[in-house]
Structure formats: C-alpha cells, structure tokens
Short mmCIF file of N, CA and C in Angstrom, two decimals:
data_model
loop_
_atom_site.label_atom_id
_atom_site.label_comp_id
_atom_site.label_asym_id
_atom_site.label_seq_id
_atom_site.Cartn_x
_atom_site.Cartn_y
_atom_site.Cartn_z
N UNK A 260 176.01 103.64 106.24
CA UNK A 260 174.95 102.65 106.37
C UNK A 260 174.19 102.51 105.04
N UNK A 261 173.94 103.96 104.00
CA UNK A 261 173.56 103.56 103.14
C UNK A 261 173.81 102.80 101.97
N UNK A 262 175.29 103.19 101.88
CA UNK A 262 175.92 102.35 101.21
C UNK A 262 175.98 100.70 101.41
N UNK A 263 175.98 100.26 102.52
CA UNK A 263 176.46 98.84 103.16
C UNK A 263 174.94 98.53 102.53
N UNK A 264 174.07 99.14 102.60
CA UNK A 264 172.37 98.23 102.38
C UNK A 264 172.31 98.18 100.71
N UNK A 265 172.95 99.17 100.48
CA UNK A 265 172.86 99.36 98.51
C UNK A 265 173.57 98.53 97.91
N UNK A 266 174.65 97.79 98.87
CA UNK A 266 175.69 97.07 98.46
C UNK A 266 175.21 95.51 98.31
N UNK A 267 174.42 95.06 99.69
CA UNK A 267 174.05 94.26 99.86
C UNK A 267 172.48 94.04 98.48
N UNK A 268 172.11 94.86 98.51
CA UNK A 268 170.73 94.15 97.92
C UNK A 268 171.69 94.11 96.36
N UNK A 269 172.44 94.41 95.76
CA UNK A 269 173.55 94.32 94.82
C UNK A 269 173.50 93.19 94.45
N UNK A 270 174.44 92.74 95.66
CA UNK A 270 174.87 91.20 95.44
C UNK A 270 173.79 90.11 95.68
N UNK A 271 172.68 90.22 96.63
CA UNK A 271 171.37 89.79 96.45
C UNK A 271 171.21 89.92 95.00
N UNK A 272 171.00 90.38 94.11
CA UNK A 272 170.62 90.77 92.89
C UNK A 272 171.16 90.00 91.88
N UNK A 273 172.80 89.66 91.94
CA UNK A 273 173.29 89.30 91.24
C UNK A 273 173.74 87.81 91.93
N UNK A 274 173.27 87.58 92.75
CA UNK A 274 173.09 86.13 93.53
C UNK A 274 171.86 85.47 93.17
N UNK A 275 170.87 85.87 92.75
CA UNK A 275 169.81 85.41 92.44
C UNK A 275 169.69 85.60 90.95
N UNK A 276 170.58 86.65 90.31
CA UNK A 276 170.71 86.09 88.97
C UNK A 276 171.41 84.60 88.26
N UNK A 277 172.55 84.47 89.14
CA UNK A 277 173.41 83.42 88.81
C UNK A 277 172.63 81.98 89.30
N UNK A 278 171.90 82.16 90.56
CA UNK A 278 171.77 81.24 90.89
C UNK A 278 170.00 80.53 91.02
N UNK A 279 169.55 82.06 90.62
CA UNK A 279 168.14 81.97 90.40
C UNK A 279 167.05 82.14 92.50
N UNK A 280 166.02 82.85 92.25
CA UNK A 280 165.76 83.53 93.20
C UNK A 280 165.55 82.45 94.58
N UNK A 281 166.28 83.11 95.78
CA UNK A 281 166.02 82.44 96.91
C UNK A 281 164.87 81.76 97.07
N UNK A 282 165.07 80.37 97.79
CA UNK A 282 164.06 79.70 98.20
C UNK A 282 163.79 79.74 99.63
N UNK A 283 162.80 79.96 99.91
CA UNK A 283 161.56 80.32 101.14
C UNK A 283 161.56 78.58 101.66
N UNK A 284 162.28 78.14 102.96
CA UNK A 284 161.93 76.81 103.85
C UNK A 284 162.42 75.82 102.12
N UNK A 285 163.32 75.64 102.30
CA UNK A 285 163.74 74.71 100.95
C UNK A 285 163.27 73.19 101.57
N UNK A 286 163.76 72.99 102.93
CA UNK A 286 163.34 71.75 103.54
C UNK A 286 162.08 71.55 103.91
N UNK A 287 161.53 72.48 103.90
CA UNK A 287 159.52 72.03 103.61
C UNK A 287 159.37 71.92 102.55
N UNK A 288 159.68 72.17 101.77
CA UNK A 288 159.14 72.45 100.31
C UNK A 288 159.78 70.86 99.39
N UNK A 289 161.01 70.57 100.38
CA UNK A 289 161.44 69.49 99.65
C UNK A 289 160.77 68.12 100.05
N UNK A 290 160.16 68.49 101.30
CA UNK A 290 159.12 67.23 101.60
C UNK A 290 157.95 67.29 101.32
N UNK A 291 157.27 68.27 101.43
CA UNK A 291 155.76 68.88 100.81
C UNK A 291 156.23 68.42 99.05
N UNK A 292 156.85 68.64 98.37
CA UNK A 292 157.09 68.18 97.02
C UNK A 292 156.73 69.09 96.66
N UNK A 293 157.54 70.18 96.77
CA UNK A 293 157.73 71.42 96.13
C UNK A 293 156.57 72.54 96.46
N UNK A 294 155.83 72.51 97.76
CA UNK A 294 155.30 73.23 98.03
C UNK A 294 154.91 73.75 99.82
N UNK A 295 154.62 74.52 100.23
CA UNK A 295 155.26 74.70 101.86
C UNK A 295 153.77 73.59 102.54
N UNK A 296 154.06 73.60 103.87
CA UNK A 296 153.40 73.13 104.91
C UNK A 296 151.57 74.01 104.57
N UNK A 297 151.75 75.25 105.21
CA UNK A 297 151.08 76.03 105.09
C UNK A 297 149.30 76.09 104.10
N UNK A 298 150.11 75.34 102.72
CA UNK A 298 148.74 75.15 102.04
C UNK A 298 148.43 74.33 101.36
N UNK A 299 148.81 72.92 102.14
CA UNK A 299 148.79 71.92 102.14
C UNK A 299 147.17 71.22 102.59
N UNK A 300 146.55 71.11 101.86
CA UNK A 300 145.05 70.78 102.24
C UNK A 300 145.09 69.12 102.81
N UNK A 301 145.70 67.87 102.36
CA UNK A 301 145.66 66.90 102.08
C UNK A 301 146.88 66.31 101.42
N UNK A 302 147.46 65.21 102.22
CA UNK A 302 148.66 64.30 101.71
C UNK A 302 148.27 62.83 101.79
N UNK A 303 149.61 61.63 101.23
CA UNK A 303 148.99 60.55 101.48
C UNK A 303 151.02 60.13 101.07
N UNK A 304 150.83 59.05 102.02
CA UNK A 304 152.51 59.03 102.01
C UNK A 304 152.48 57.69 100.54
N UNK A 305 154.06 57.21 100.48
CA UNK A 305 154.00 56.79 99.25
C UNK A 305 153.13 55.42 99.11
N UNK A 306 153.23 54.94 100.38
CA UNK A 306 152.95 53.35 100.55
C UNK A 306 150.98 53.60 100.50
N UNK A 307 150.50 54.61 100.39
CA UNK A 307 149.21 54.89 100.47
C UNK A 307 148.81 54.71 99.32
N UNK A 308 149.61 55.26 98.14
CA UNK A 308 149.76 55.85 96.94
C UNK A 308 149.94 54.10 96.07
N UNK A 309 150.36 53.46 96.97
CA UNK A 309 150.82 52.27 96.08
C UNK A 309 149.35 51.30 96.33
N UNK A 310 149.03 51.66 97.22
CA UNK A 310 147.12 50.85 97.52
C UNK A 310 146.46 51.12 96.16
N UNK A 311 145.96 49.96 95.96
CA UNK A 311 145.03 49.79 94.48
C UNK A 311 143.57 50.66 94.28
N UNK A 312 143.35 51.10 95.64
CA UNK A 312 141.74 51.86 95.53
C UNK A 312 142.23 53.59 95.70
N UNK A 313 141.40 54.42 95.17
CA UNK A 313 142.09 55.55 95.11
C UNK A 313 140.99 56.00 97.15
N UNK A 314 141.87 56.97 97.54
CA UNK A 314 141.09 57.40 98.80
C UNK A 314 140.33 58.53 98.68
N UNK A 315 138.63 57.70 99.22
CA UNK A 315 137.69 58.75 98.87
C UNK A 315 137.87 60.57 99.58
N UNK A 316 138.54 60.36 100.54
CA UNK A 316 138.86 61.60 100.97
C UNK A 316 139.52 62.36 99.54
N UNK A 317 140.79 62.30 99.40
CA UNK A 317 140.96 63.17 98.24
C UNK A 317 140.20 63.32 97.31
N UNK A 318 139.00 62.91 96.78
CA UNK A 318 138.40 63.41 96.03
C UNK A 318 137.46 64.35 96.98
N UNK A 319 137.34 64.06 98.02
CA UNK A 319 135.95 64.63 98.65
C UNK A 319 136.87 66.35 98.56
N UNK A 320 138.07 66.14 98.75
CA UNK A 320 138.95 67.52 99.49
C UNK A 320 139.06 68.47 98.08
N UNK A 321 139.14 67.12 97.12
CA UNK A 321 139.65 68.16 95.47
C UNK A 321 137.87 68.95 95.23
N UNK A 322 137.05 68.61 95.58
CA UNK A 322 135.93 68.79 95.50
C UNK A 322 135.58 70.49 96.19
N UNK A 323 136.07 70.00 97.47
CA UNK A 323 136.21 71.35 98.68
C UNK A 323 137.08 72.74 98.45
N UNK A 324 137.85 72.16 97.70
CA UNK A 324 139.59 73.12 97.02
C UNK A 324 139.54 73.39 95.55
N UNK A 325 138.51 73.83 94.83
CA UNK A 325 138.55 73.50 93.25
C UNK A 325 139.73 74.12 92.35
N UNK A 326 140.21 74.88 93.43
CA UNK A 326 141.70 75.84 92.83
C UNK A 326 142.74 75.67 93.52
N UNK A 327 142.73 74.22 94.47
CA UNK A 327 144.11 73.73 94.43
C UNK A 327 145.14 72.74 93.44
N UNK A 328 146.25 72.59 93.95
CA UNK A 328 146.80 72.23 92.82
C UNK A 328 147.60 70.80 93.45
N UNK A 329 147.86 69.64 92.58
CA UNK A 329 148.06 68.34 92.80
C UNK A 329 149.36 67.99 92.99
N UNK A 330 150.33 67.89 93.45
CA UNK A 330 151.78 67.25 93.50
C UNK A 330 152.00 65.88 93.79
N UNK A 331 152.65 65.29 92.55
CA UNK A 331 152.70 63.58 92.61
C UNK A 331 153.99 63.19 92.75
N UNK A 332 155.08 62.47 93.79
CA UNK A 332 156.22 62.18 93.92
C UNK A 332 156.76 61.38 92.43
N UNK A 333 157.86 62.01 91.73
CA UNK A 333 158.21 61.51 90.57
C UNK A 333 159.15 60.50 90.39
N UNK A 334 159.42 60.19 92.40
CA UNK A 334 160.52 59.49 91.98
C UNK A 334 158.91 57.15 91.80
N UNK A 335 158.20 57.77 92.33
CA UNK A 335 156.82 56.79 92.08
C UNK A 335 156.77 56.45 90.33
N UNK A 336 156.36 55.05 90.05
CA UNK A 336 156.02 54.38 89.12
C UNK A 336 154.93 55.22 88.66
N UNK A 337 155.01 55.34 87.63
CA UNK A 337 153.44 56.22 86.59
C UNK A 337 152.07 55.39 87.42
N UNK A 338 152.48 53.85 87.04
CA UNK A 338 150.97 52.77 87.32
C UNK A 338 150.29 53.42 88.86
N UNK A 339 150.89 54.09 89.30
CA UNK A 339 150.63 53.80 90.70
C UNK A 339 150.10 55.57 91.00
N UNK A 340 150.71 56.72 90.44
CA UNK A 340 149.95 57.79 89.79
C UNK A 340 148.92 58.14 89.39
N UNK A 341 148.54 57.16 88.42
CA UNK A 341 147.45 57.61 86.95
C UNK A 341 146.50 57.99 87.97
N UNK A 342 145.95 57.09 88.49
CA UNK A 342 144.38 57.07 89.16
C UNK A 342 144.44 58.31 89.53
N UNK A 343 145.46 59.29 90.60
CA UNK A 343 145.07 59.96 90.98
C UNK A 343 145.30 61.30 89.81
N UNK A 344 146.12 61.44 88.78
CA UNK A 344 146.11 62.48 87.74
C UNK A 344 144.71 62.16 87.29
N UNK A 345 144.30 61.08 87.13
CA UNK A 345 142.80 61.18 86.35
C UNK A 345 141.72 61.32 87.07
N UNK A 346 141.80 61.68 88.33
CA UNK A 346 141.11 62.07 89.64
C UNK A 346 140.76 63.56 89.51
N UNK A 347 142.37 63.84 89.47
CA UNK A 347 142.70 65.54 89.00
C UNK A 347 142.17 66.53 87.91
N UNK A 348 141.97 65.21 86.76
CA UNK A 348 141.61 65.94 85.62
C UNK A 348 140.24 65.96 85.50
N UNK A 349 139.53 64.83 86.15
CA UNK A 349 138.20 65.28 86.09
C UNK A 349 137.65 66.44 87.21
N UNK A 350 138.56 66.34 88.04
CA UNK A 350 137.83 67.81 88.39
C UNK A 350 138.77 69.13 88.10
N UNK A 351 139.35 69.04 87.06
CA UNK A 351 140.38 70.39 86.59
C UNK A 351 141.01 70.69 87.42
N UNK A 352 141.74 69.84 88.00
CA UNK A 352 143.09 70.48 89.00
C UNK A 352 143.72 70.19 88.32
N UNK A 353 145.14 71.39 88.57
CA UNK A 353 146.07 71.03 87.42
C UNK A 353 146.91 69.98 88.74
N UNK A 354 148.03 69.51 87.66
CA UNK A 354 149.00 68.00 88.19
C UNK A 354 150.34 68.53 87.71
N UNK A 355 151.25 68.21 88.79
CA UNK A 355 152.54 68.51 88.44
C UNK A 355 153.23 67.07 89.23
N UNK A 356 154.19 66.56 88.49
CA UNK A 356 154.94 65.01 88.88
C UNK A 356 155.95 65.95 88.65
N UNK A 357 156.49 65.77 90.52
CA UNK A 357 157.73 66.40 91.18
C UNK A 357 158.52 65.52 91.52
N UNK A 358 160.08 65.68 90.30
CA UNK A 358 161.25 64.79 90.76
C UNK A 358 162.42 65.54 91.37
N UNK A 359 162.50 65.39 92.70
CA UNK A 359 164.02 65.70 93.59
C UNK A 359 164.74 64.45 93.64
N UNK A 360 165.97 65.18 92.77
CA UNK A 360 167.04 63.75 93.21
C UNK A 360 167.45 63.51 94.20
N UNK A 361 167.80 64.78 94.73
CA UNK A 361 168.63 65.02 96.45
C UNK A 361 167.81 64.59 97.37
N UNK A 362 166.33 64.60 97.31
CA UNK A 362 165.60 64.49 98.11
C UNK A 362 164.81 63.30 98.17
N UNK A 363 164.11 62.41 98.94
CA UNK A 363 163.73 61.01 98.48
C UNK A 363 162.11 61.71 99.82
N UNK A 364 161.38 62.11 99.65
CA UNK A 364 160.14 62.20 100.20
C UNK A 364 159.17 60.99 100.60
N UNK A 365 158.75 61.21 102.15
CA UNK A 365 157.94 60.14 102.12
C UNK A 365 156.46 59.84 101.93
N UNK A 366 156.91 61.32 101.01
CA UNK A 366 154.88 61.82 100.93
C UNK A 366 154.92 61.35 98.99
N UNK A 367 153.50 60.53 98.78
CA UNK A 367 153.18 60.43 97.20
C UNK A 367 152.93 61.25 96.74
N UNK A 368 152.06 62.19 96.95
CA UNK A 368 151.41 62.70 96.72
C UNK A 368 150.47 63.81 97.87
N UNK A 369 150.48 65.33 97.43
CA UNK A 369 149.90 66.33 97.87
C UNK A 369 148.91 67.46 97.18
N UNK A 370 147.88 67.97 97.56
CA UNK A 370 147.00 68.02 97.28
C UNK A 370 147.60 69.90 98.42
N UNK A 371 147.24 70.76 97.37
CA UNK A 371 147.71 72.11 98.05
C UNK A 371 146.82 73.31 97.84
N UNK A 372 147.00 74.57 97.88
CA UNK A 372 146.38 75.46 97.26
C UNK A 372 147.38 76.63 97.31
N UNK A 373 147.12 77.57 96.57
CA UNK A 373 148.05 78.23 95.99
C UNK A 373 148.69 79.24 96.98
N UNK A 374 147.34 79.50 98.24
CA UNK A 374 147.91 80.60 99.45
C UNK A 374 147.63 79.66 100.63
N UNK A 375 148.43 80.01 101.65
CA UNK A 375 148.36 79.52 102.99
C UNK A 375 147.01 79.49 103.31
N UNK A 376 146.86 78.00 103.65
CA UNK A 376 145.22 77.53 104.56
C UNK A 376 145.76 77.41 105.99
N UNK A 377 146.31 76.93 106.16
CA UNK A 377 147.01 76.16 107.56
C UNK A 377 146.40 75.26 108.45
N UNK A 378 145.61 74.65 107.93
CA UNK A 378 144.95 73.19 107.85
C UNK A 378 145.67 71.89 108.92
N UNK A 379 145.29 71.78 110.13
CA UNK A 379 145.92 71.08 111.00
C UNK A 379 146.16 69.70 110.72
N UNK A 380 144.68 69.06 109.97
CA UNK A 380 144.93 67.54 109.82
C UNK A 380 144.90 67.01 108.41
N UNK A 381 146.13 66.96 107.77
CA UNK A 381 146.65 67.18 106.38
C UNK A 381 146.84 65.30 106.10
N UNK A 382 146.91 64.06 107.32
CA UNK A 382 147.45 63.19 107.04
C UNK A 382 145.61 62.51 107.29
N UNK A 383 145.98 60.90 106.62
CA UNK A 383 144.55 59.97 106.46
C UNK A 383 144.98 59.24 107.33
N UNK A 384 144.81 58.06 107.59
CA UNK A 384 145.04 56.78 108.32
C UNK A 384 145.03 55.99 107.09
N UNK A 385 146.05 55.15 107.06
CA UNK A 385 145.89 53.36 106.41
C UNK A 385 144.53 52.97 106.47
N UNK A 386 144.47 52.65 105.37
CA UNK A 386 142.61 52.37 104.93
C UNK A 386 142.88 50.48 105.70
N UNK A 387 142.96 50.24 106.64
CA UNK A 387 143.21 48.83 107.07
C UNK A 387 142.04 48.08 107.77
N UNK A 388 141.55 48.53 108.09
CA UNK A 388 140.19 48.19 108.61
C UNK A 388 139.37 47.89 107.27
N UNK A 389 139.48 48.66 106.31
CA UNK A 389 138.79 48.50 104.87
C UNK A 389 138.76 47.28 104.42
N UNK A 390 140.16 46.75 104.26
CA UNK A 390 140.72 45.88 103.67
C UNK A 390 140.12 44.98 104.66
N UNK A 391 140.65 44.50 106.05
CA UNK A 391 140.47 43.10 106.97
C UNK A 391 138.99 43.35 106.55
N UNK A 392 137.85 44.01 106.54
CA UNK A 392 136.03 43.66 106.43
C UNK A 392 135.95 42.79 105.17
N UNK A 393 137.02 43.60 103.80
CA UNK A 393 136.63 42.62 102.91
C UNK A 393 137.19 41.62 102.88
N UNK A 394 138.32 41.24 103.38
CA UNK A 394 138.84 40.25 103.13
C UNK A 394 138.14 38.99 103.84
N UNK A 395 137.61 39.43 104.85
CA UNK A 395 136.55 38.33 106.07
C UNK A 395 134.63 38.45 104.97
N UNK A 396 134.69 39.19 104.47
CA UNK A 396 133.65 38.72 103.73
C UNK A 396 133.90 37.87 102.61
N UNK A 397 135.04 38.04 101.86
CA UNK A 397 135.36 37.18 100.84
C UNK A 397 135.68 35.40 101.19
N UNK A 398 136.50 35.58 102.53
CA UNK A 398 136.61 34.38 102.90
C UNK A 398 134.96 33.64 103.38
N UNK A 399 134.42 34.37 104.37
CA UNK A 399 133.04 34.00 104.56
C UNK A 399 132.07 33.15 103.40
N UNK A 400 131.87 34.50 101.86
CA UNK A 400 131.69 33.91 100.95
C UNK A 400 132.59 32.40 100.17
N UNK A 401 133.54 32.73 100.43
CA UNK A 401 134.34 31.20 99.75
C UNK A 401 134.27 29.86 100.32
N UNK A 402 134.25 30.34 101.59
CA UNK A 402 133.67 29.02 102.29
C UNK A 402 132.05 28.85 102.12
N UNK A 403 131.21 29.24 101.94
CA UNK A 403 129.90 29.60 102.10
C UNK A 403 129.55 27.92 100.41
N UNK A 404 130.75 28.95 99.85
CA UNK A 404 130.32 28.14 98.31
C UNK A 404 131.17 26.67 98.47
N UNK A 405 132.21 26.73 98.72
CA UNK A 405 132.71 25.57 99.16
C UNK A 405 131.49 24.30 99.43
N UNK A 406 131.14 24.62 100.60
CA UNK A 406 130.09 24.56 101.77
C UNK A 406 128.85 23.73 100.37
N UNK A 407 128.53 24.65 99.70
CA UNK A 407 127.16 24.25 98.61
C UNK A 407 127.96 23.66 98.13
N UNK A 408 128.84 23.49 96.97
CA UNK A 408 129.36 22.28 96.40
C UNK A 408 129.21 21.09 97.70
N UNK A 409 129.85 21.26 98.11
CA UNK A 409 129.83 19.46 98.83
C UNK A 409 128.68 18.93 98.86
N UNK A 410 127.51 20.00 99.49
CA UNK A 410 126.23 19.77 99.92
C UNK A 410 125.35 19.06 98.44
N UNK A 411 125.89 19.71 97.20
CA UNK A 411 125.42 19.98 95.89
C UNK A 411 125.62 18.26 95.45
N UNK A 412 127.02 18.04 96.32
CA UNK A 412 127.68 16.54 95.35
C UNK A 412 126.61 15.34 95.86
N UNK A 413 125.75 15.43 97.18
CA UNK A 413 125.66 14.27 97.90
C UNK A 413 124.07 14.29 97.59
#
C-alpha cells in the first residue's frame, strides 16, 4: 500500500510538471472567468457590459470589497471595458482581461475576492425600467418644445 501511494503522488508530480498544476472546478472557473463561484461578490453578463452607463451597484460593491479583484471577458471590445477598468483603478482594484478560446462566457465581467464569500445574490437585473423613465421624459420634453414653437410661430 505504501508503495501504490508513493507511486501515485510520483506521477501526480510529474503530471503537473508537464502539464502544469491541477485545476480545482475548471468549469466554474471557465464561466466565473477564471475564478470559482464561491468568491464571487458581483457579476454582470455581457449584454449588461455593452449598456452605455456603468452600474451603480458595482461601484457601490468595489467600495464594500476594497481587496477584491476585477475580471473582464476578453473575448468583449476594449470600448465597452474601459469604463469599468477605470472604475477599478480609481478605487485600486487590480483588473485582469480574461481570454478563453474554448470557452465563450456569458458573464462580462466579475467582480471577486481572493477567498470564498459565498454570497447568494451575485446577479443585477437589466437596468430597464431606467431606460423606459428616461426615455418618456425625453419624449415628454420634445413634445413639450415642439408644443412652444408652434405656440411661439402664431
């Protein structure tokens, strides 16, 4: 028996030399974007990531976490990134832009910490309600001015 265990951690040894050291849940880690479930404070999937306003939650969370660390999907356009690396840098989180070829993630971007939190509600909602208020105030206003020109012409 002792032999069979001396044998084994051996080739463990020289399996993780060749191939470099086992990975812990490779399929969490490949959707988390390179980091587990576990200490995952905050995510935002890609189509979140592509919205023009950055979401005040992640800053409120980078605020809460000052020693977590940022993961940005690499297979994402830089333009659509920056905001949140320069989110990152003003409050000194470091940023890592994670590219898996094999893997196509439907998360942009994650927001982690270095040891297990285990944090139940890691996802936001579609800021959509945001959007329909302004968009019904803008129209409101456009007609409003419309409205004074005509009034303005007569």
């Amino acid at each position: 028996m002792g032999k069979e265990l001396s044998r084994l951690k051996v080739e463990d040894y020289l399996e993780q030399g060749i191939h470099g050291p086992k990975e812990i849940k490779p399929g969490e880690r490949r959707e988390f974007l390179g980091t587990l479930r576990e200490r995952v404070v905050i995510v935002l999937k890609k189509s979140q990531v592509f919205e023009k306003n950055v979401y005040p939650e992640i800053e409120q969370m980078m605020k809460q976490h000052p020693r977590s660390n940022l993961f940005l999907n690499g297979q994402m356009d830089y333009q659509y990134l920056g905001k949140y690396i320069k989110l990152a840098m003003s409050h000194n989180i470091p940023y890592k832009i994670v590219l898996n070829k094999d893997h196509n993630s439907e998360l942009g971007m994650v927001l982690a910490e270095i040891n297990a939190i285990n944090k139940e509600e890691i996802y936001i909602e579609k800021q959509y309600h945001v959007q329909q208020v302004i968009k019904k105030k803008s129209f409101k206003a456009f007609f409003k001015r419309i409205v004074k020109k005509l009034l303005n012409k007569r």
